[in-house]
Short mmCIF file of C-alpha atoms in Angstrom, two decimals:
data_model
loop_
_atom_site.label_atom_id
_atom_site.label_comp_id
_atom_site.label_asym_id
_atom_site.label_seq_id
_atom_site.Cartn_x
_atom_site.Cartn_y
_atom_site.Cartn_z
CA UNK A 292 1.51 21.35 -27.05
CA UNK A 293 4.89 20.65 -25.69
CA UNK A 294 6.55 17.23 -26.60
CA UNK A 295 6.45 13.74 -25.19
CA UNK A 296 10.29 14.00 -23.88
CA UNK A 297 12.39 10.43 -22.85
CA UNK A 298 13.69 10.47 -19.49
CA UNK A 299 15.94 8.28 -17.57
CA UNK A 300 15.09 7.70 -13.64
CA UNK A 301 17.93 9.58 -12.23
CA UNK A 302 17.18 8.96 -8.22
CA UNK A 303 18.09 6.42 -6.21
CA UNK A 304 15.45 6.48 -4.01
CA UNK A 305 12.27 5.88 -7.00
CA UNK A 306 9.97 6.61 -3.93
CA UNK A 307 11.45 9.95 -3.70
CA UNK A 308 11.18 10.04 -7.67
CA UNK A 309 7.73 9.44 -7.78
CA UNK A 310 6.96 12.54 -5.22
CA UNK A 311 8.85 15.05 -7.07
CA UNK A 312 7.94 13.46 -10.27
CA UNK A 313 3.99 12.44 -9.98
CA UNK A 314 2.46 13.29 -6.60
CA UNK A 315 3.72 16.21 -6.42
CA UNK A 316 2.74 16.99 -9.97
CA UNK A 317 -1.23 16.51 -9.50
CA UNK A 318 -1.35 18.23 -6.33
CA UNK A 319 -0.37 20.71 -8.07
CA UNK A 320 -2.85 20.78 -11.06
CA UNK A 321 -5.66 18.91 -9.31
CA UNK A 322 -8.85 21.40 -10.85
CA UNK A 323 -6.97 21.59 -14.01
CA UNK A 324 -6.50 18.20 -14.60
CA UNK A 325 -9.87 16.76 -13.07
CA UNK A 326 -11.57 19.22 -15.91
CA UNK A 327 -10.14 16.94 -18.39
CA UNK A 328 -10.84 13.68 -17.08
CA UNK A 329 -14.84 12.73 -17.50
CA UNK A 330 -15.37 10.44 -19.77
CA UNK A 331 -15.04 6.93 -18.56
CA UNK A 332 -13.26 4.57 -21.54
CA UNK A 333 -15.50 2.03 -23.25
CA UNK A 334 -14.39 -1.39 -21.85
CA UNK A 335 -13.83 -0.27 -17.91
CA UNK A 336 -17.13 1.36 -18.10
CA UNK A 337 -18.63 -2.42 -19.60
CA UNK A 338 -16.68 -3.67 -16.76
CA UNK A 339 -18.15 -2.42 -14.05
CA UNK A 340 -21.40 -2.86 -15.58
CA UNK A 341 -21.24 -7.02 -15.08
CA UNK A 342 -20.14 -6.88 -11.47
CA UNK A 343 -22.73 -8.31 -9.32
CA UNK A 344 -25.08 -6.08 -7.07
CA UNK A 345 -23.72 -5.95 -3.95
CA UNK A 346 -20.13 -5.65 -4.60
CA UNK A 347 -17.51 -3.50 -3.40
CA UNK A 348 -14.35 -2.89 -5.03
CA UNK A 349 -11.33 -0.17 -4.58
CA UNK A 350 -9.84 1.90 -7.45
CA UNK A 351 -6.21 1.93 -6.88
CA UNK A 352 -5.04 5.41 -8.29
CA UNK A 353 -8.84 6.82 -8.68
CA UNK A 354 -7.61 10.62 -9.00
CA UNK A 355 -10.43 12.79 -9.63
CA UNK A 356 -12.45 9.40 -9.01
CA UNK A 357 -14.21 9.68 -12.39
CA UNK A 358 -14.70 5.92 -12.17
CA UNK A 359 -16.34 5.84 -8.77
CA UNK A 360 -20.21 6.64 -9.54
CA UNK A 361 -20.30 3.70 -12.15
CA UNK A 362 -21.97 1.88 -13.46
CA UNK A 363 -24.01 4.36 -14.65
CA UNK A 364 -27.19 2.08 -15.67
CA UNK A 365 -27.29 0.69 -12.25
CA UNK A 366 -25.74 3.92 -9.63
CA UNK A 367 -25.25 2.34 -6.15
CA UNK A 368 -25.30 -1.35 -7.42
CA UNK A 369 -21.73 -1.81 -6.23
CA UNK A 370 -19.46 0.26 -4.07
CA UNK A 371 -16.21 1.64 -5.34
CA UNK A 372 -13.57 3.27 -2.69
CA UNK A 373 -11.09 5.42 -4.23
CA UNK A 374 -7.46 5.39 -3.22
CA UNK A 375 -4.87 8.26 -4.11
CA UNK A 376 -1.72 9.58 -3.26
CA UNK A 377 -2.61 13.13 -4.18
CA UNK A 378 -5.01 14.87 -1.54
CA UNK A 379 -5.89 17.32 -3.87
CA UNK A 380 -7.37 14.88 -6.34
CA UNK A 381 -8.70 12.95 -3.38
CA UNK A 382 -10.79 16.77 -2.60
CA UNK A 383 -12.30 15.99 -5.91
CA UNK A 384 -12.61 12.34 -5.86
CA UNK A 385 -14.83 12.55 -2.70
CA UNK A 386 -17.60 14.24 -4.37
CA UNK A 387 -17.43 12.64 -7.95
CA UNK A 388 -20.74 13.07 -9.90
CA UNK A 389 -21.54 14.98 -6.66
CA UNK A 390 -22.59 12.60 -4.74
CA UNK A 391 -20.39 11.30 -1.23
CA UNK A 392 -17.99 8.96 -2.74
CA UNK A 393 -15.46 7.23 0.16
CA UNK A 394 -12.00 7.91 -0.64
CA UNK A 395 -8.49 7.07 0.96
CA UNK A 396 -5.12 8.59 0.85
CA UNK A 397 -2.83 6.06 0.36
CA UNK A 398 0.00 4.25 -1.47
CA UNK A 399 -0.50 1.47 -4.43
CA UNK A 400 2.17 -0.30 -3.52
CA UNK A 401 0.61 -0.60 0.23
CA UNK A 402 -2.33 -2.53 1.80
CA UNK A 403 -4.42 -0.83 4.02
CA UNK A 404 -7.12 -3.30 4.03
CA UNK A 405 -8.17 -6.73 5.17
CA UNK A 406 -6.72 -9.38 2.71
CA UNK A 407 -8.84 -10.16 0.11
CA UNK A 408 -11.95 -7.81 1.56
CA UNK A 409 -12.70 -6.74 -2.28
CA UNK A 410 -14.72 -8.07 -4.79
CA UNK A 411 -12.73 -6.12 -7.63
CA UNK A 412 -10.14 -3.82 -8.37
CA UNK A 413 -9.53 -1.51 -10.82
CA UNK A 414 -6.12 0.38 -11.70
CA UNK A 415 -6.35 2.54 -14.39
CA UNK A 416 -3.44 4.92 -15.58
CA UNK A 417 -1.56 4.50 -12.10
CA UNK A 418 1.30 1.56 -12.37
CA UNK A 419 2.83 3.83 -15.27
CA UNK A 420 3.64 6.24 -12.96
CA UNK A 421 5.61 4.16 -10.86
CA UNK A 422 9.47 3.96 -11.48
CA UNK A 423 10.96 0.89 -11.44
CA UNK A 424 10.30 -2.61 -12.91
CA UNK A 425 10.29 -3.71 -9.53
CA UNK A 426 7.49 -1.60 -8.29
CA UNK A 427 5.04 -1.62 -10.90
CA UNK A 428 5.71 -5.50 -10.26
CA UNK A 429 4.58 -4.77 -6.61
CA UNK A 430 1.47 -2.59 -7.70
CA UNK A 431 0.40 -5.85 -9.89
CA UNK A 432 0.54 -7.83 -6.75
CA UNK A 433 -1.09 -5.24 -4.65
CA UNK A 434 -4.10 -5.62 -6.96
CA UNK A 435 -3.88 -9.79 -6.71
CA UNK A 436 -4.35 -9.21 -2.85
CA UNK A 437 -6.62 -6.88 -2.46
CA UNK A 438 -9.49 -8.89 -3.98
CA UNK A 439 -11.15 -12.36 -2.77
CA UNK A 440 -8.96 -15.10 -3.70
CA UNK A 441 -12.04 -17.35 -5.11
CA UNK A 442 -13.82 -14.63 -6.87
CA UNK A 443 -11.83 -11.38 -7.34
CA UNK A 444 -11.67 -9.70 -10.63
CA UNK A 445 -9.85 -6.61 -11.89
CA UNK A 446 -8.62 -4.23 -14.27
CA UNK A 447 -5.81 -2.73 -15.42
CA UNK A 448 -4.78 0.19 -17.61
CA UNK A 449 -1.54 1.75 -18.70
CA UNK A 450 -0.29 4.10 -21.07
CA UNK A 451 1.44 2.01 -24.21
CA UNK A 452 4.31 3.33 -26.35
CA UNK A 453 2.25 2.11 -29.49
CA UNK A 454 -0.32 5.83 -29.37
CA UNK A 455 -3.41 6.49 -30.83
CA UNK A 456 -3.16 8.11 -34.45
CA UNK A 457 -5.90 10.48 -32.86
CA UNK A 458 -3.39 10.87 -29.82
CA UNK A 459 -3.15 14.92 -29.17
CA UNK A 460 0.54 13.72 -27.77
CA UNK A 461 3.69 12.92 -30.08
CA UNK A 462 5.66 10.55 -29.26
CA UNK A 463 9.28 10.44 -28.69
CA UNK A 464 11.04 9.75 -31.64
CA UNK A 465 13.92 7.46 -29.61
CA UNK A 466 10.64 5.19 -28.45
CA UNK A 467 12.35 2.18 -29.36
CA UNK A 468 15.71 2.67 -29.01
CA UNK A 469 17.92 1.16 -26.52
CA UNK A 470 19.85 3.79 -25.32
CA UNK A 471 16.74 5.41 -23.46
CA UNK A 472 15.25 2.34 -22.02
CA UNK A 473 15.90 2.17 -18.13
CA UNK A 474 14.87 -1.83 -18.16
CA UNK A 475 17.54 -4.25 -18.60
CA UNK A 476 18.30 -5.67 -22.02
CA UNK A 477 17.49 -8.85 -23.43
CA UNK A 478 14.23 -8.96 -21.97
CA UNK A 479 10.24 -9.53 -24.05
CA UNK A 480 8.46 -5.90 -23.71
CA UNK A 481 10.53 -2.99 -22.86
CA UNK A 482 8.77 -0.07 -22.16
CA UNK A 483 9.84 3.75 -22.42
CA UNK A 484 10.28 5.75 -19.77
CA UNK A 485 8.98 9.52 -20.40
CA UNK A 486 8.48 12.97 -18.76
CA UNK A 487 5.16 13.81 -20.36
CA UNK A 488 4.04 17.88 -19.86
CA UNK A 489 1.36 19.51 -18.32
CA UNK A 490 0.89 23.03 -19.25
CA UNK A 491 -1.34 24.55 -16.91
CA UNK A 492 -2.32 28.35 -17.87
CA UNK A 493 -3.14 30.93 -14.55
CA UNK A 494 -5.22 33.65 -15.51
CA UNK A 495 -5.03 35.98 -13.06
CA UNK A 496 -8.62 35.78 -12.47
CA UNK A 497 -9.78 32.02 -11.91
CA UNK A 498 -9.31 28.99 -10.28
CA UNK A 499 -7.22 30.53 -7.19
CA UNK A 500 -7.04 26.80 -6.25
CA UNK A 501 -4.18 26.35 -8.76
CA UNK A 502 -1.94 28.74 -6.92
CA UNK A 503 -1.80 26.93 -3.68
CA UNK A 504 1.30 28.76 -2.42
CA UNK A 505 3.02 28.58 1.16
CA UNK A 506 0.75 25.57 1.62
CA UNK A 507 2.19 22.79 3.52
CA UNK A 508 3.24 19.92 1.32
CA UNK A 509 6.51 19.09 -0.89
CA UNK A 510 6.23 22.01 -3.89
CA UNK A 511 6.21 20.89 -7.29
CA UNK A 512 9.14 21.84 -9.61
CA UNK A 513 7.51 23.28 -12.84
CA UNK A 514 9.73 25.22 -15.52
CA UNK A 515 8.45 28.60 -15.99
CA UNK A 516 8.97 29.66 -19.67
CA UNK A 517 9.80 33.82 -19.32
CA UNK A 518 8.89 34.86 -22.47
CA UNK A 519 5.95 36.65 -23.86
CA UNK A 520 4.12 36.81 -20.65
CA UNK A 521 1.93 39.95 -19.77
CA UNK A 522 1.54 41.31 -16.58
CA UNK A 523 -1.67 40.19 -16.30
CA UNK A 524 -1.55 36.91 -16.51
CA UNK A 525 1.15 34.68 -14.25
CA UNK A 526 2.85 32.80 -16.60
CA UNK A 527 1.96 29.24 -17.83
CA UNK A 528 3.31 26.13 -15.71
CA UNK A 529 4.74 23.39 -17.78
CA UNK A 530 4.97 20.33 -15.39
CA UNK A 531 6.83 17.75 -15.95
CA UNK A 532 4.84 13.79 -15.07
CA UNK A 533 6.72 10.86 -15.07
CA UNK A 534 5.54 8.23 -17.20
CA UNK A 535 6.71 4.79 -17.90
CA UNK A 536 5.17 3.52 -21.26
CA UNK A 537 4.57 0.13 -21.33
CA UNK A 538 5.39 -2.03 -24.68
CA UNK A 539 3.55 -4.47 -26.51
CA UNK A 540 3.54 -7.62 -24.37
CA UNK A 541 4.96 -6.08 -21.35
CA UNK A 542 1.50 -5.78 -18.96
CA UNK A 543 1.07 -9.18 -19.45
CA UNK A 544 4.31 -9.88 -18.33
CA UNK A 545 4.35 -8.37 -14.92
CA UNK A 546 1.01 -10.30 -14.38
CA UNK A 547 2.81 -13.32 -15.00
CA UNK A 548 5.73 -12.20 -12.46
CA UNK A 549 3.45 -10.77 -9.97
CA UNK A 550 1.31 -14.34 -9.86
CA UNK A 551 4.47 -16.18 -9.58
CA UNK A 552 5.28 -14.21 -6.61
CA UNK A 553 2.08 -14.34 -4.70
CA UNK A 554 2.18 -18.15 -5.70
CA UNK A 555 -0.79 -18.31 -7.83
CA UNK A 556 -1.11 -20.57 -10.89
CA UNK A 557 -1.58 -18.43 -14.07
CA UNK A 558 -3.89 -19.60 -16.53
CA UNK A 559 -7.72 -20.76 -16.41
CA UNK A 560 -9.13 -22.32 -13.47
CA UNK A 561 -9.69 -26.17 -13.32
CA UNK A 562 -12.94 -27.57 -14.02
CA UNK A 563 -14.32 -29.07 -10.95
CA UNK A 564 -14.22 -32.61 -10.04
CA UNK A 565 -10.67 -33.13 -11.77
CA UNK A 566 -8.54 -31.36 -9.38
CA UNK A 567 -5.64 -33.85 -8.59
CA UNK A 568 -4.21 -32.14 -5.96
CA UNK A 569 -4.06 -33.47 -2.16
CA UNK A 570 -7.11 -33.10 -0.11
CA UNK A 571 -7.77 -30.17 1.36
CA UNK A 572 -4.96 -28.42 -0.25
CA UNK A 573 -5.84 -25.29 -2.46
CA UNK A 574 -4.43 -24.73 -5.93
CA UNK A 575 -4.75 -20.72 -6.07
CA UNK A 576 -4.82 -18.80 -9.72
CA UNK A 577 -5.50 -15.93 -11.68
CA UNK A 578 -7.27 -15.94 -14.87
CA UNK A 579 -5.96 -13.56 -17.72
CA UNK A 580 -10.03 -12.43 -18.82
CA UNK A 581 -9.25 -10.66 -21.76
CA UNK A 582 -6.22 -7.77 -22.96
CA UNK A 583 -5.46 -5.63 -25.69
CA UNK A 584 -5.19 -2.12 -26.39
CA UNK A 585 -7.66 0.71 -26.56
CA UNK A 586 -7.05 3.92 -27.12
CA UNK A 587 -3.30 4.39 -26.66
CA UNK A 588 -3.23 1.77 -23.68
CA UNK A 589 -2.71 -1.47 -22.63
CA UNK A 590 -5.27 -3.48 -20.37
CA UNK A 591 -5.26 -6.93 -19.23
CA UNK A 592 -8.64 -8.31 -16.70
CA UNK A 593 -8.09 -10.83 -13.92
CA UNK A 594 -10.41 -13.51 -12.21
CA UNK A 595 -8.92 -15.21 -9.27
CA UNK A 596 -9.80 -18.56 -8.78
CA UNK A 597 -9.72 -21.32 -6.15
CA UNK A 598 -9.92 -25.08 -6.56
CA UNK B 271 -15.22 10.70 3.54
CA UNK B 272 -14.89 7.61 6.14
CA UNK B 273 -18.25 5.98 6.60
CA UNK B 274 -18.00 2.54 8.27
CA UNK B 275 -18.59 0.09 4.75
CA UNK B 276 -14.92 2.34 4.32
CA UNK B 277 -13.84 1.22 8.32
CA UNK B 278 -15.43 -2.39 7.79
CA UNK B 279 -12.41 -2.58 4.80
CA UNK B 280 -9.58 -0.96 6.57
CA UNK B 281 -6.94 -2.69 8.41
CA UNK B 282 -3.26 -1.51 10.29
CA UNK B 283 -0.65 -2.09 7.73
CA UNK B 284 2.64 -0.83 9.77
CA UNK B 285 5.31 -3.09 9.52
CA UNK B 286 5.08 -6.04 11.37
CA UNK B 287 1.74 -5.09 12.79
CA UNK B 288 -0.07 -8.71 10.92
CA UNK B 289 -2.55 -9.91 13.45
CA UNK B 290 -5.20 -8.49 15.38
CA UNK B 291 -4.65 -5.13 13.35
CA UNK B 292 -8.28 -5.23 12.68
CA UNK B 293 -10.62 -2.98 13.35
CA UNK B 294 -9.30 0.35 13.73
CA UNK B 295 -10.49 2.15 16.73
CA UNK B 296 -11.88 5.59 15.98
CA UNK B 297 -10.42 8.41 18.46
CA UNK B 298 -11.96 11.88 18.79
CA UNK B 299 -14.23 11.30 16.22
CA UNK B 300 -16.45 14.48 14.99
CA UNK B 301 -19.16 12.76 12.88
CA UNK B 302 -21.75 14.37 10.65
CA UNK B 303 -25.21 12.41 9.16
CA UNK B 304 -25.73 12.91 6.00
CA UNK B 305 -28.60 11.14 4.24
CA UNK B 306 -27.94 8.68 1.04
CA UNK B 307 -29.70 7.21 -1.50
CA UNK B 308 -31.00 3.33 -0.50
CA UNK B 309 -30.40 0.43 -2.20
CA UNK B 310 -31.69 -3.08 -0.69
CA UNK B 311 -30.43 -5.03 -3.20
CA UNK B 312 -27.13 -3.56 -2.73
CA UNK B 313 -27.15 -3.93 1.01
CA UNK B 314 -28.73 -7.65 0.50
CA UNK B 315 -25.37 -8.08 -1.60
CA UNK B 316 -23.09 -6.69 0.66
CA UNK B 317 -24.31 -8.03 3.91
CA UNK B 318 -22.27 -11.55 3.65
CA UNK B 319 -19.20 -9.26 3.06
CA UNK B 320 -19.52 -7.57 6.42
CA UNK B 321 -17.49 -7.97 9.11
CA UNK B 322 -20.24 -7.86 11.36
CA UNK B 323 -18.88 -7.56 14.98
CA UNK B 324 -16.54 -5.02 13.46
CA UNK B 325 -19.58 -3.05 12.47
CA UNK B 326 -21.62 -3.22 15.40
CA UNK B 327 -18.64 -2.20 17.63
CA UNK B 328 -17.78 0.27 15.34
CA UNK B 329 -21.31 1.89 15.09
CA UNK B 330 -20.89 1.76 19.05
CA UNK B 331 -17.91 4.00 19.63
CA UNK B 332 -19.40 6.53 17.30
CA UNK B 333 -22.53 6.83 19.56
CA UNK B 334 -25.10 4.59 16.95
CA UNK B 335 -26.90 0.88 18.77
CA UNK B 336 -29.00 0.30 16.22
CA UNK B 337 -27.53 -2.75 15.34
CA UNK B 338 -28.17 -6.49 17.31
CA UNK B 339 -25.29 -7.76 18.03
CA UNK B 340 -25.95 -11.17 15.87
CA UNK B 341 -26.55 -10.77 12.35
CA UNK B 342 -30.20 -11.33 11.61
CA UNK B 343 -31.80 -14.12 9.03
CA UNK B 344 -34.77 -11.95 8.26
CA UNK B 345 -33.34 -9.18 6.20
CA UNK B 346 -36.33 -7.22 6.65
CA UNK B 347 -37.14 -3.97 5.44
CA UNK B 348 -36.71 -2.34 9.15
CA UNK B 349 -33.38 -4.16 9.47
CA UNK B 350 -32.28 -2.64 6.23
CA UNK B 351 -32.82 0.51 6.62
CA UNK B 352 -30.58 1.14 9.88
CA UNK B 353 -27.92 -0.77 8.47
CA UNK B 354 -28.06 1.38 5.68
CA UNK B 355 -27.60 4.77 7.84
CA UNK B 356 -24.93 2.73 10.04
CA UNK B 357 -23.06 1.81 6.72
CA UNK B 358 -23.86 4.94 4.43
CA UNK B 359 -25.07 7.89 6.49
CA UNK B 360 -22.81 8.62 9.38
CA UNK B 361 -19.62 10.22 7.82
CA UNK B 362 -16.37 10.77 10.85
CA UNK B 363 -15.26 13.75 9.34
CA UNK B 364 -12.55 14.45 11.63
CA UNK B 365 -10.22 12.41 14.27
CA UNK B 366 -8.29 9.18 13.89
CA UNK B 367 -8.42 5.25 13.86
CA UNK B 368 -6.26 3.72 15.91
CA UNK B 369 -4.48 0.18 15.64
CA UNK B 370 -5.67 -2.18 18.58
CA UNK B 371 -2.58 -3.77 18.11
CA UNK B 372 0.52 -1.64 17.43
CA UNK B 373 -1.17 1.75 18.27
CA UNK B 374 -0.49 3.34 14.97
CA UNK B 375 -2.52 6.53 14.41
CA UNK B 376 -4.38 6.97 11.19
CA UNK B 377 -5.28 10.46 11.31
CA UNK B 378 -8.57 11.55 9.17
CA UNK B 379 -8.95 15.16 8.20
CA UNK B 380 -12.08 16.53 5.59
CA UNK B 381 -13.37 13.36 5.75
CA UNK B 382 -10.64 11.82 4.29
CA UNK B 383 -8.55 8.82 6.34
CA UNK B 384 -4.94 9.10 6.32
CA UNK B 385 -3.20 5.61 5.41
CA UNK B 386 0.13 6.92 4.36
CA UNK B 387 3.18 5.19 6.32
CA UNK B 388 6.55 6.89 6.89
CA UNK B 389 9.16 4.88 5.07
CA UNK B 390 10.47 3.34 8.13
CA UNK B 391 7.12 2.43 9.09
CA UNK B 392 6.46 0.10 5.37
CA UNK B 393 6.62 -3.52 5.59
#
């Protein structure tokens, strides 16, 4: 298994970054990818157990939409629509635990929906991709305003910098050094900003849907290692996803910035009946559930609220 | 896939394009039934999250009156069952949705919508 390498952002254009970098990555190994992602993780799987029947929520970043037929002790008690920038995983995502799922193509850092329409929200291993403080900022709003201001919850995962000792991936060795970190100095909860590989093997003789060659779409730019290759076999893929790997503390920040830019109070909602604003004015908030780590990420869950 | 609990969500998000960019015409829509599992307790739960004229119009263009044009108190089993095919049974597998206000085209292909924005197009 190839190594966790530290990158710098090099383009100015991150958007451009991303495609080259992310999109254009798991169009390319969709099946390959989507075979390893099945099991749901413990506490998103809890979480969409205690939404209310009735509810309907979007996954921002659902890829291979493996959290779309939860909860699996009540299937079809809420309704989850999965958004995705990759079509490919979208072709997956759409038939998740086969059964029709509703899926979008679409941008995180866009809103293609009525404000507020959602219920919930759940982003998990999708803001790490993005590169700049800036727009992972945006993504946290994004979530904010996609759900009902007096109800909304949501959840968010990202990959930490602090792994798993079971973690099959090693980390970079310069994790916490300066000199690699593309966020400004001085601030609480630098994170790390990584390529992070994807070897995808071709046998010659399955899954033709790997090679999708003279397709329309921006191509992917994998390094092809030359050596000990037979001629049976095309040679193994390494691609290269862009990661940014958040540090201890640093989720929880970007909640805090991304309230502060929609305007909402952070912190717990009032009780009732000692509100001391004017009448009829609206204090707006969000509601930091719970957060912590689990399994090599960071999470942080959100109520909005509305006094 | 775009069913219409998926169109009852959607709105135009071009630049600019903030009011009245809801709901999305469909435009040459190919549409296939395909049946789903029901759920009345879902559907009671969802009901007060519908955009109900949006629906019914909706349901209209795509060929489907099923649905009075008020929302009814009795929730009924009748009146459950053809909101579920309205909501989770007719699937536009191909054509577009259409802004009613700026025009912008939101092309669907497989089943799946196309929300994507150029970059000049992002507000």
């Amino acid at each position: 298994m190839p190594e966790v390498k530290p990158t710098i952002v090099s383009s100015e254009n991150p958007q451009v970054y991303e495609d080259v970098h992310v999109h254009a990555v798991y169009d390319e190994i969709a099946p390959h990818f989507s075979s390893t992602r099945y099991k749901p993780w413990p506490i998103i799987a809890a979480f969409l157990s205690s939404l209310p029947t009735g509810w309907v929520g979007v996954d921002l970043g659902t890829g291979n939409g493996k959290y779309l037929p939860l909860p699996y002790d009540r299937p079809g008690a809420v309704w989850t629509i999965g958004l995705d920038r990759s079509i490919n995983l979208l072709k997956l995502a759409k038939r998740a635990g086969d059964v029709d799922r509703e899926v979008v193509l679409g941008d995180v850092l866009d809103h293609p929906w009525r404000r507020g329409a959602f219920d919930y929200a759940i982003s998990i291993a999708t803001i790490h991709h993005l590169a700049t403080p800036e727009r992972r900022k945006l993504a946290v709003q994004r979530v904010l305003e996609t759900i009902s201001p007096s109800h909304g919850r949501a959840l968010i995962y990202v990959w930490a910098v602090e792994q798993d000792e079971l973690s099959k991936r090693s980390i970079p060795a310069s994790a916490d050094n300066d000199g690699q970190c593309s966020s400004p100095s001085g601030q609480t909860g630098r994170g790390q900003d990584v390529f992070v590989p994807w070897v995808l093997a071709q046998p010659a003789e399955s899954k033709p849907k790997t090679r999708r060659k003279g397709k329309s779409g921006k191509p992917a730019t994998p390094e092809t290692p030359e050596t000990g290759v037979d001629a049976e076999h095309s040679p193994p893929k390494v691609f290269n996803r862009y990661y940014h790997m958040f540090a201890k503390g640093e989720l929880n920040q970007l909640v805090a910035d991304a309230a502060s830019a929609l305007g909402l109070v952070l912190g717990d909602a009032p009780a009732d009946g000692i509100v001391a604003t004017g009448e009829g004015e609206k204090e707006c908030g969000v509601q930091i559930v719970q957060d912590g780590w689990e399994r090599s990420n960071y999470y942080v869950e959100l109520r909005r609220w509305e006094r | 896939m775009v069913r219409l609990i998926t169109h009852n969500l959607l709105a135009c998000h071009a630049k600019g394009c903030t009011s009245n960019n809801f709901p999305l015409q469909f435009q040459d829509a190919a549409i296939e039934l395909r049946d789903a599992e029901f759920n009345a307790d879902f559907l009671r739960g969802f009901l007060p999250r519908i955009e109900w004229t949006a629906l019914v119009g909706a349901a209209r263009q795509l060929g489907d009156t099923s649905l009075p044009a008020e929302q009814p108190e009795m929730l009924d089993d009748e009146f459950l069952q053809k909101l579920h095919h309205v909501l989770l049974e007719v699937h536009v597998e191909e054509g577009a949705m259409v802004c009613p206000n700026c025009k912008h085209v939101y092309p669907i292909s497989n089943g799946i919508p196309n929300m994507l924005l150029a970059e000049h197009e992002i507000g």
